[in-house]
Short mmCIF file of C-alpha atoms in Angstrom, two decimals:
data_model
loop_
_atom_site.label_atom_id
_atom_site.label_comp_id
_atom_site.label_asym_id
_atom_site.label_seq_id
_atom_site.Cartn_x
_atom_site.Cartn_y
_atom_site.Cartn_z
CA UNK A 226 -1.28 12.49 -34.36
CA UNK A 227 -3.08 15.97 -33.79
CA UNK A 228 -1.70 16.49 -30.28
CA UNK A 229 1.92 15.33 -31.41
CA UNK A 230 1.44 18.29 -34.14
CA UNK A 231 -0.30 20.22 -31.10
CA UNK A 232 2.38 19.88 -28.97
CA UNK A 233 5.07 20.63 -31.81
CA UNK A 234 3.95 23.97 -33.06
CA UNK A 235 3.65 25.37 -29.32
CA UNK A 236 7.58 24.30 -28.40
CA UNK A 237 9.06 24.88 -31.30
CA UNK A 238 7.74 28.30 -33.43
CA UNK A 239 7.83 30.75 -30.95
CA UNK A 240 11.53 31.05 -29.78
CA UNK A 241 10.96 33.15 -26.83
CA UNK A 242 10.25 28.98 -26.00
CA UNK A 243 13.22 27.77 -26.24
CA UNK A 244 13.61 27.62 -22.44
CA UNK A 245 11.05 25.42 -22.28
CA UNK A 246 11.88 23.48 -24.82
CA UNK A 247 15.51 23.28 -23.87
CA UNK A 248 14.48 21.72 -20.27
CA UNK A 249 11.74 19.55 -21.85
CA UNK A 250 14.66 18.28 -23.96
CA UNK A 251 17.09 17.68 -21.61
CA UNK A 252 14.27 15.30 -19.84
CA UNK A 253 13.86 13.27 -22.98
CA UNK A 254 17.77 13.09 -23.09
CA UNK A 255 17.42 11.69 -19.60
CA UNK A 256 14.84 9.16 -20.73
CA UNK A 257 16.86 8.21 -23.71
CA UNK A 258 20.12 7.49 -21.71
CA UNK A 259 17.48 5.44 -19.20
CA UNK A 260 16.52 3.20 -21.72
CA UNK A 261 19.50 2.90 -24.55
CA UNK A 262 21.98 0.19 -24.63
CA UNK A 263 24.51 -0.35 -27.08
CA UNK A 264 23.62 -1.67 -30.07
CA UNK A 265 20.50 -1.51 -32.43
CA UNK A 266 18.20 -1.10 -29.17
CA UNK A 267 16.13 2.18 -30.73
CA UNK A 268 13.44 3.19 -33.01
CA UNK A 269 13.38 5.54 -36.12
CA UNK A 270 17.04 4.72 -37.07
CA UNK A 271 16.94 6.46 -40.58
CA UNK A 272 17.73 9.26 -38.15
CA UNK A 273 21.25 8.49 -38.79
CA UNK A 274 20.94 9.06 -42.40
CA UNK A 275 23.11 11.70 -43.89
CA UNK A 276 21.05 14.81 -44.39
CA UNK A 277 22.01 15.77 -47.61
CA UNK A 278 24.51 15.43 -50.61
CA UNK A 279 27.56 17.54 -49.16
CA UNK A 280 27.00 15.43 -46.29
CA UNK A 281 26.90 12.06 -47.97
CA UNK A 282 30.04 13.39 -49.62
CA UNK A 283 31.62 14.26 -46.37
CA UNK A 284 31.49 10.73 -44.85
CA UNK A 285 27.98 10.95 -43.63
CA UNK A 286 28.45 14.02 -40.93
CA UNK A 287 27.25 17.67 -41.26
CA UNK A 288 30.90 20.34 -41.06
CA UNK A 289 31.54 22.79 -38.33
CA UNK A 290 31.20 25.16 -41.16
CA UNK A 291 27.96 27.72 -40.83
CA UNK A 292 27.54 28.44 -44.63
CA UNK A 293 25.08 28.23 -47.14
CA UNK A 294 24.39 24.37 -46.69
CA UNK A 295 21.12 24.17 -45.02
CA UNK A 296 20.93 20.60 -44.64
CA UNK A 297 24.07 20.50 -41.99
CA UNK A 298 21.61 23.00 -40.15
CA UNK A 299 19.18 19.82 -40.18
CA UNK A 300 21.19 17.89 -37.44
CA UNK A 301 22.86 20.41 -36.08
CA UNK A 302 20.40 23.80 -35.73
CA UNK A 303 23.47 25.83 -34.30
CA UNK A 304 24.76 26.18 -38.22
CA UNK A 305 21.68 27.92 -39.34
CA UNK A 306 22.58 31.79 -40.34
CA UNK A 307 21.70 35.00 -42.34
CA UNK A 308 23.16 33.43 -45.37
CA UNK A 309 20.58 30.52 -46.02
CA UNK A 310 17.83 33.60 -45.98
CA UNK A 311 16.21 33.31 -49.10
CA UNK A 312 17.34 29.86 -49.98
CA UNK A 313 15.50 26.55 -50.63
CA UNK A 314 17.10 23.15 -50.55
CA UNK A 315 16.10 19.57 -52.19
CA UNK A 316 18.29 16.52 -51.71
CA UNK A 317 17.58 13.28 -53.05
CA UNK A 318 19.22 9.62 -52.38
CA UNK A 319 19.18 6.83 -53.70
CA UNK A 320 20.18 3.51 -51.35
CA UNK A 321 20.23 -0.22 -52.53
CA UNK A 322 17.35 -2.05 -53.05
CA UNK A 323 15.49 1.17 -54.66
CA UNK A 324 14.99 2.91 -50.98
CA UNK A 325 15.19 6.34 -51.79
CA UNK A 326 15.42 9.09 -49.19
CA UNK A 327 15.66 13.30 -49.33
CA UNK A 328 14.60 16.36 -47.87
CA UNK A 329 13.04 19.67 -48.41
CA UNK A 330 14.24 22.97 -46.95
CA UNK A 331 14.10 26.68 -46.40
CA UNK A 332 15.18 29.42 -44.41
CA UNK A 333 13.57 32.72 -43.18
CA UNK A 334 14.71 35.14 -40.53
CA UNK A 335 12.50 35.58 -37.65
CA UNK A 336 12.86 37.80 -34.46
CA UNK A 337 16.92 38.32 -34.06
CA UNK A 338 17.33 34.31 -35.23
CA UNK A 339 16.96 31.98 -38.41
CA UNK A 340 14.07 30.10 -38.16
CA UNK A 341 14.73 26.83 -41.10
CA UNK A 342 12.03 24.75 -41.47
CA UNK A 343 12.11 21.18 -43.49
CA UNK A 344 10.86 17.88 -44.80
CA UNK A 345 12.49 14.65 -44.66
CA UNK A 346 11.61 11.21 -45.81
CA UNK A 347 12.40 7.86 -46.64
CA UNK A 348 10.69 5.32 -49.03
CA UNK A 349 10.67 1.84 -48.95
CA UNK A 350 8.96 1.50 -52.36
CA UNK A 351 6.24 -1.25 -52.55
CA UNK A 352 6.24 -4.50 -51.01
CA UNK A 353 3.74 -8.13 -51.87
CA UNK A 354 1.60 -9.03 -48.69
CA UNK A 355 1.52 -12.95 -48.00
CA UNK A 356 -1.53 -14.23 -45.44
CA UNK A 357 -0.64 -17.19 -42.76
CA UNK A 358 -0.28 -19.98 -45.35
CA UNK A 359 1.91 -17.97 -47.86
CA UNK A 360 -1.27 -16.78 -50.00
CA UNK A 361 -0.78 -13.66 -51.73
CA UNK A 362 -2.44 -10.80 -50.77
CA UNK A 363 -2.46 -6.98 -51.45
CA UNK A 364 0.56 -5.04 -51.81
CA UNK A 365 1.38 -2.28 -49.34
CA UNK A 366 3.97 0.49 -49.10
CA UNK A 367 6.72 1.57 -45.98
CA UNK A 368 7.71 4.94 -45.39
CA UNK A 369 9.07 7.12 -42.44
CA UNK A 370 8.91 11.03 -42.08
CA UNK A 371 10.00 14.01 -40.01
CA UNK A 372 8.57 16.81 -39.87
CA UNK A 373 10.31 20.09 -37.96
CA UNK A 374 12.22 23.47 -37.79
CA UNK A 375 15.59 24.61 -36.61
CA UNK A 376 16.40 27.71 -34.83
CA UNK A 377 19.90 29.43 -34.45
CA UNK A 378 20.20 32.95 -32.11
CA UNK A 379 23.91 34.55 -32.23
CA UNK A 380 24.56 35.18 -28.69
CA UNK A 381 27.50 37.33 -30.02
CA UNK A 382 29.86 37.53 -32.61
CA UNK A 383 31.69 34.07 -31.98
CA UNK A 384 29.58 32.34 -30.41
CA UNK A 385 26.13 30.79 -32.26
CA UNK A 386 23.19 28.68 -30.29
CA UNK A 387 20.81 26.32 -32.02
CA UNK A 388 17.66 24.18 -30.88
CA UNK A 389 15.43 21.79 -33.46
CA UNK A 390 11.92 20.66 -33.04
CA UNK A 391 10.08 17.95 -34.94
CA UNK A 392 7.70 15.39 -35.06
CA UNK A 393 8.48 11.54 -36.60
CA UNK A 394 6.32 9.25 -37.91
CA UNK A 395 6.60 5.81 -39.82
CA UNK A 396 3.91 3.63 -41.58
CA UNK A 397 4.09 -0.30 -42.49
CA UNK A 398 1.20 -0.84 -44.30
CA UNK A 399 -1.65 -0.90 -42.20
CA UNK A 400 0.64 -0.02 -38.92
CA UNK A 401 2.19 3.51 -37.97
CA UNK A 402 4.34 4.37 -35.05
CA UNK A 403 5.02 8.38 -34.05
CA UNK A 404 7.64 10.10 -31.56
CA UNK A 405 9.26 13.64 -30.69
CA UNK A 406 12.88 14.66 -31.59
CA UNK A 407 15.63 17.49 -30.41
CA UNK A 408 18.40 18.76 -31.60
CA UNK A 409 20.57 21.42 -30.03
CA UNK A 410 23.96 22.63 -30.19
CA UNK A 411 26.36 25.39 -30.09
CA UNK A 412 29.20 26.86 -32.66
CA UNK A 413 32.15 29.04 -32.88
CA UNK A 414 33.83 30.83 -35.47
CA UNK A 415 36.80 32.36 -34.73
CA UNK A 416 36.98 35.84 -36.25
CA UNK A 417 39.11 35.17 -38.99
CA UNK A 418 36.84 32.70 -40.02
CA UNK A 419 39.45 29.98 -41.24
CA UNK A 420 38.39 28.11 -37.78
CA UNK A 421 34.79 26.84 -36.73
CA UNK A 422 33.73 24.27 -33.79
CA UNK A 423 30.72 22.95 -32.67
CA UNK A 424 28.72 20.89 -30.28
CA UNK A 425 25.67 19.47 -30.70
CA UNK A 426 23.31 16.83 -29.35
CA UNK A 427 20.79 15.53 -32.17
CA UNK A 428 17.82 12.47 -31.63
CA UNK A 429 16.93 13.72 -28.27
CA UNK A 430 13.41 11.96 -27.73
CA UNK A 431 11.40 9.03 -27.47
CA UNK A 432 8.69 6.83 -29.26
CA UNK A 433 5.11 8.22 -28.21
CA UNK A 434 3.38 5.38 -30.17
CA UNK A 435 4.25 2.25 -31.47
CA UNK A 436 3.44 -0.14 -34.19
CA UNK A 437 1.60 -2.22 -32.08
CA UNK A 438 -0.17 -1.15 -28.41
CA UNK A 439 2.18 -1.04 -25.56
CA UNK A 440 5.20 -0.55 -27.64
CA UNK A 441 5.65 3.01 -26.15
CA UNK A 442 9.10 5.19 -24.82
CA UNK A 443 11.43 3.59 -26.83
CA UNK A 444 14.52 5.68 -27.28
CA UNK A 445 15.78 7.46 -30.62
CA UNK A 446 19.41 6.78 -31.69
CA UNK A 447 20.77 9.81 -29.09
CA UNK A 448 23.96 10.77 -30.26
CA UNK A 449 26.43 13.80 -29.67
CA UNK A 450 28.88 14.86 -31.95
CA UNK A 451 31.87 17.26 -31.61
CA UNK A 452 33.89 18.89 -34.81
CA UNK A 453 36.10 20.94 -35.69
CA UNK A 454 37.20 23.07 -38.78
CA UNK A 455 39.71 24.77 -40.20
CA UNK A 456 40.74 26.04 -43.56
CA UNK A 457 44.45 26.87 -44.69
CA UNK A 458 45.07 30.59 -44.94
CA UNK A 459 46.86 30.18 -48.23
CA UNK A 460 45.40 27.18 -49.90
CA UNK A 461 42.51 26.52 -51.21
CA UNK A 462 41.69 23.54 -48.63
CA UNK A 463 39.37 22.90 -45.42
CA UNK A 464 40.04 20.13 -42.81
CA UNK A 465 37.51 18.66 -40.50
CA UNK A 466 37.68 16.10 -37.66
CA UNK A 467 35.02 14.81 -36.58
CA UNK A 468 34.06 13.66 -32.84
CA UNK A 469 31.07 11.19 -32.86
CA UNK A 470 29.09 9.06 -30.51
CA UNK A 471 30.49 11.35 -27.27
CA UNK A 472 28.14 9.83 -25.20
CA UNK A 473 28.71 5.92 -25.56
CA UNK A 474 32.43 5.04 -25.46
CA UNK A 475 31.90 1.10 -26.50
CA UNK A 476 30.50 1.62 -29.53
CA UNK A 477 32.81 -1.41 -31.43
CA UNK A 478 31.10 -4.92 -31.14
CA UNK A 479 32.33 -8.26 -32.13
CA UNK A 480 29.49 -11.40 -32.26
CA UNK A 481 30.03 -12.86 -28.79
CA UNK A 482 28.97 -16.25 -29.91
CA UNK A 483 32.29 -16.25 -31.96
CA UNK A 484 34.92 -18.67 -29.87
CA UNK A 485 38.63 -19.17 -29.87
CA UNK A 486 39.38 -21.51 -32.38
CA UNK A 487 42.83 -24.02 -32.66
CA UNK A 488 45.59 -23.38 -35.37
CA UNK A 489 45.54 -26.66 -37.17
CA UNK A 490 48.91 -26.69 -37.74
CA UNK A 491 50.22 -25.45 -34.53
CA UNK A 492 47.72 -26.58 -32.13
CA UNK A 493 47.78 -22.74 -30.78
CA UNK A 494 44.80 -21.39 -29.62
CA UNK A 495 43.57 -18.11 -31.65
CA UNK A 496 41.47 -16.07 -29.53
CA UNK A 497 38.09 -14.57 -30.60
CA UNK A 498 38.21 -11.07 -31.85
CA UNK A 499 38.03 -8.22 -29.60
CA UNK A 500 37.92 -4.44 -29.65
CA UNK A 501 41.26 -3.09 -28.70
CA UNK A 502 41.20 0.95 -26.72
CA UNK A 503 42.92 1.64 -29.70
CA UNK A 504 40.49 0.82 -32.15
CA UNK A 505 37.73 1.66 -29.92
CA UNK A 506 38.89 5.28 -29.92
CA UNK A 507 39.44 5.26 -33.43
CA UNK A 508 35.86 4.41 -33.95
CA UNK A 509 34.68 7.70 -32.61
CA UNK A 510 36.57 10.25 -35.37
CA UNK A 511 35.93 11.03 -38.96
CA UNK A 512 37.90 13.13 -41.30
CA UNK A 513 36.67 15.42 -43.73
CA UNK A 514 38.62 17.62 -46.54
CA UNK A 515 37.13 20.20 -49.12
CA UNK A 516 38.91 21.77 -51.71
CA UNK A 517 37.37 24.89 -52.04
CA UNK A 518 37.85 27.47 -55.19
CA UNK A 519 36.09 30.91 -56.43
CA UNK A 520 35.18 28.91 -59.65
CA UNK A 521 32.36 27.17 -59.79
CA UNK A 522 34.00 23.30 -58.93
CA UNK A 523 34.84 22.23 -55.18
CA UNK A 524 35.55 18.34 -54.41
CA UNK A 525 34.63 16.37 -51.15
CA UNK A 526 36.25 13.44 -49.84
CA UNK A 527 35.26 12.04 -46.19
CA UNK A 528 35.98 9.21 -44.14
CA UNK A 529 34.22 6.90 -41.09
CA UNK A 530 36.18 4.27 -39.45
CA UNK A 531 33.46 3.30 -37.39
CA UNK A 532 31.01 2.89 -40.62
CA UNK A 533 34.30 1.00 -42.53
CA UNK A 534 34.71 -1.02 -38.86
CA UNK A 535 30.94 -2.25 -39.21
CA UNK A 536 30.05 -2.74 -42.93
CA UNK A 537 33.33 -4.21 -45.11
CA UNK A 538 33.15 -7.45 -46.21
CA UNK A 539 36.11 -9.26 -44.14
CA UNK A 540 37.82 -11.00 -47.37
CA UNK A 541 37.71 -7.94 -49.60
CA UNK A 542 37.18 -4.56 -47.56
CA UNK A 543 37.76 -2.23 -50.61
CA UNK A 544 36.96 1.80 -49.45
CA UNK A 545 34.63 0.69 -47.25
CA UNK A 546 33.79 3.76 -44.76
CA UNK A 547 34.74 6.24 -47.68
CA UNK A 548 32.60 8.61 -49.63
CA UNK A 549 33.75 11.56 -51.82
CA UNK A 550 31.75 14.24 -54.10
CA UNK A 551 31.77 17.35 -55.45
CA UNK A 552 29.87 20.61 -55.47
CA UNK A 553 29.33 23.24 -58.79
CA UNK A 554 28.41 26.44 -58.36
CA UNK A 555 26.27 28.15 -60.88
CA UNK A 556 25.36 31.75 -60.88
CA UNK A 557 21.59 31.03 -59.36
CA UNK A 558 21.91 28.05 -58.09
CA UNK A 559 24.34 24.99 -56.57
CA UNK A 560 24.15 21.26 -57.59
CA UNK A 561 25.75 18.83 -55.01
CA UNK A 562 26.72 15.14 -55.66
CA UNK A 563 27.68 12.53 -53.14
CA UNK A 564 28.91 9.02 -53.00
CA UNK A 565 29.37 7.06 -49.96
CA UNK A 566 30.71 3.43 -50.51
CA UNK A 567 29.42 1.28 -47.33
CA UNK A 568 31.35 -2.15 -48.79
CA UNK A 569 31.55 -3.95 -52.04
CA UNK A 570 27.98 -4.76 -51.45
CA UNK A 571 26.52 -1.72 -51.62
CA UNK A 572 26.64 1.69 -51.95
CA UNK A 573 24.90 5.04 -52.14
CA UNK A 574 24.22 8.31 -54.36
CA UNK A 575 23.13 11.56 -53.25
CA UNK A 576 22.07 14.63 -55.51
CA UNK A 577 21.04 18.11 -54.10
CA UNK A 578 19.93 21.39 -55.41
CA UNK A 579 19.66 24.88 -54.08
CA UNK A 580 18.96 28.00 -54.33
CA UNK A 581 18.35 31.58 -53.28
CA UNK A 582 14.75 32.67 -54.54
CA UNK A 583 15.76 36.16 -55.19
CA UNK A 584 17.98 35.13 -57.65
CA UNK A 585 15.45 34.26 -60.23
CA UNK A 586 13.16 37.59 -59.60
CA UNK A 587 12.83 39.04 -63.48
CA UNK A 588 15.15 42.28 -63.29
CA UNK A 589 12.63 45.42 -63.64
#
């Protein structure tokens, strides 16, 4: 663990290192593409989790918008700027089954960048231990962490460039497993500022050590991600589409074990489900709208038809793949809700605070 942290803290502090990092990323990226497959075939997949409440609220994604939402500059480290100097961040979510998962952050300037550390976490809560013959034994807890920074450089005024650093770790009871992660990407903002874009390439990395010896290089849940942004000139309304899994076109999947099956009243045969190009390109956007006002309310709505593809319940599908949420601003700080409905079965809640630390200096 004290050479992962080792290795960390030289690659990703200093950012006259990004170059180094950059090609030491793009190698994992190899090594991840090597090894992945479609399907659940990596480790550390609470990766995937949304980063905060606006996010949850937004169908799960980070915007294209560089604002004052540091979590989006989580998984995507091109959308940290000047304006999260100052601030601090805490989401908190709440998942069935009590699993609770959030994350800490800040932002400081450093050299001619934004250097944005953070925290994240997930909790399992506390589980009974059984021996070989079902005897009861002593309870134990699960839990996963990451650990890392972010660091955005404008390389003029349109044109923004991010790389992210961390380490992961995950503990089952008496078992732990660690591994490195990257994240880079790149945004635009036109100079009006009603349109932003991005690119960005987040869970570049591998397993370094597994739960049990042997278990090593397994790849992260790679993904790259595209969006785009743009707000209406004279409404009070922002529209973002969403690009996701860029790198793996068959991302659909039906059980193959499923076979045709007869009509019984026409004797026709009704062939097993499939994933049309249609719906297989439909699976790789996401929509998100904001309603954005100079008061202090703004409302969220997102939506994943990949996530609404994979989780409804056939028979009663609901909003499935939908979340929505809101955001109230207060004069020192922000509160941000999100709700993210992954089928009738389940669903999730999201709550985040921020603020800007000079706003509660005592005036002199």
């Amino acid at each position: 663990m004290v050479e992962i942290i080792q290795f960390y803290c030289y690659f990703a502090v200093d950012p006259r290192r990004m170059k180094k990092t950059a090609i030491l990323f793009l190698c994992l990226v190899f090594l991840s593409q090597l090894h992945a497959q479609q399907g659940g075939n990596h480790v550390f997949s609470f990766l995937n989790l949304p980063t905060g409440a606006r996010s949850a609220a937004l169908g799960g994604h980070s915007s294209a918008t560089a604002d004052q939402t540091l979590d989006f500059a989580i998984a995507n480290p091109s959308l940290a700027n000047e304006l999260m100097v100052g601030h601090f961040s805490l989401q908190q979510s709440l998942l069935p089954a009590g699993i609770t998962y959030g994350n800490l952050a800040t932002a400081l300037p450093l050299g001619k960048g934004i250097l944005l550390p953070y925290i994240r976490y997930v909790s399992y809560g506390k589980f009974q231990g059984y021996d070989a013959v079902g005897n009861l034994t002593q309870t134990f807890t699960a839990f996963d962490f990451q650990a890392g920074a972010s660091f955005a450089l404008k390389l003029n005024p349109s044109f923004q460039l991010g790389a992210g650093a961390s380490i992961i770790g995950s503990y089952l009871e008496s078992y732990s497993a660690y591994g490195v992660c990257g994240n880079f990407g790149i945004q635009y903002h036109h100079p009006n500022e009603l349109f932003q874009a991005t690119l960005f390439a987040k869970n570049i990395g591998v397993q370094l050590k597994g739960y049990t010896s042997g278990n090593l290089w397994n790849p992260l849940p790679l993904e790259i991600q595209g969006s785009a942004s743009i707000k209406l000139k004279h409404a009070p309304f922002r529209f973002t589409l969403i690009a996701q899994h860029l790198n793996q076109w068959k991302i659909g999947y039906y059980d193959p074990r499923i076979l045709p099956t007869l009509d019984p009243l026409t004797g026709d045969t009704i062939a097993a489900p499939t994933v049309g190009f249609g719906e297989q390109l439909a699976r790789h956007f996401a929509l998100q709208t904001e309603l954005i006002t100079k008061g202090v309310f703004q409302m969220r709505l997102g939506f994943d038809f990949q996530r609404r593809q994979e989780l409804k319940l056939q028979e009663k599908p609901g909003l499935a793949g939908f979340s929505m949420g809101l955001g109230l601003n207060f004069r020192k700080f922000r509160i941000d809700y999100g709700f993210m409905i992954y089928s009738k079965a389940g669903m999730s809640n999201s709550l985040g605070i921020s603020s800007k630390l000079m706003n509660w200096k005592a005036k002199t």
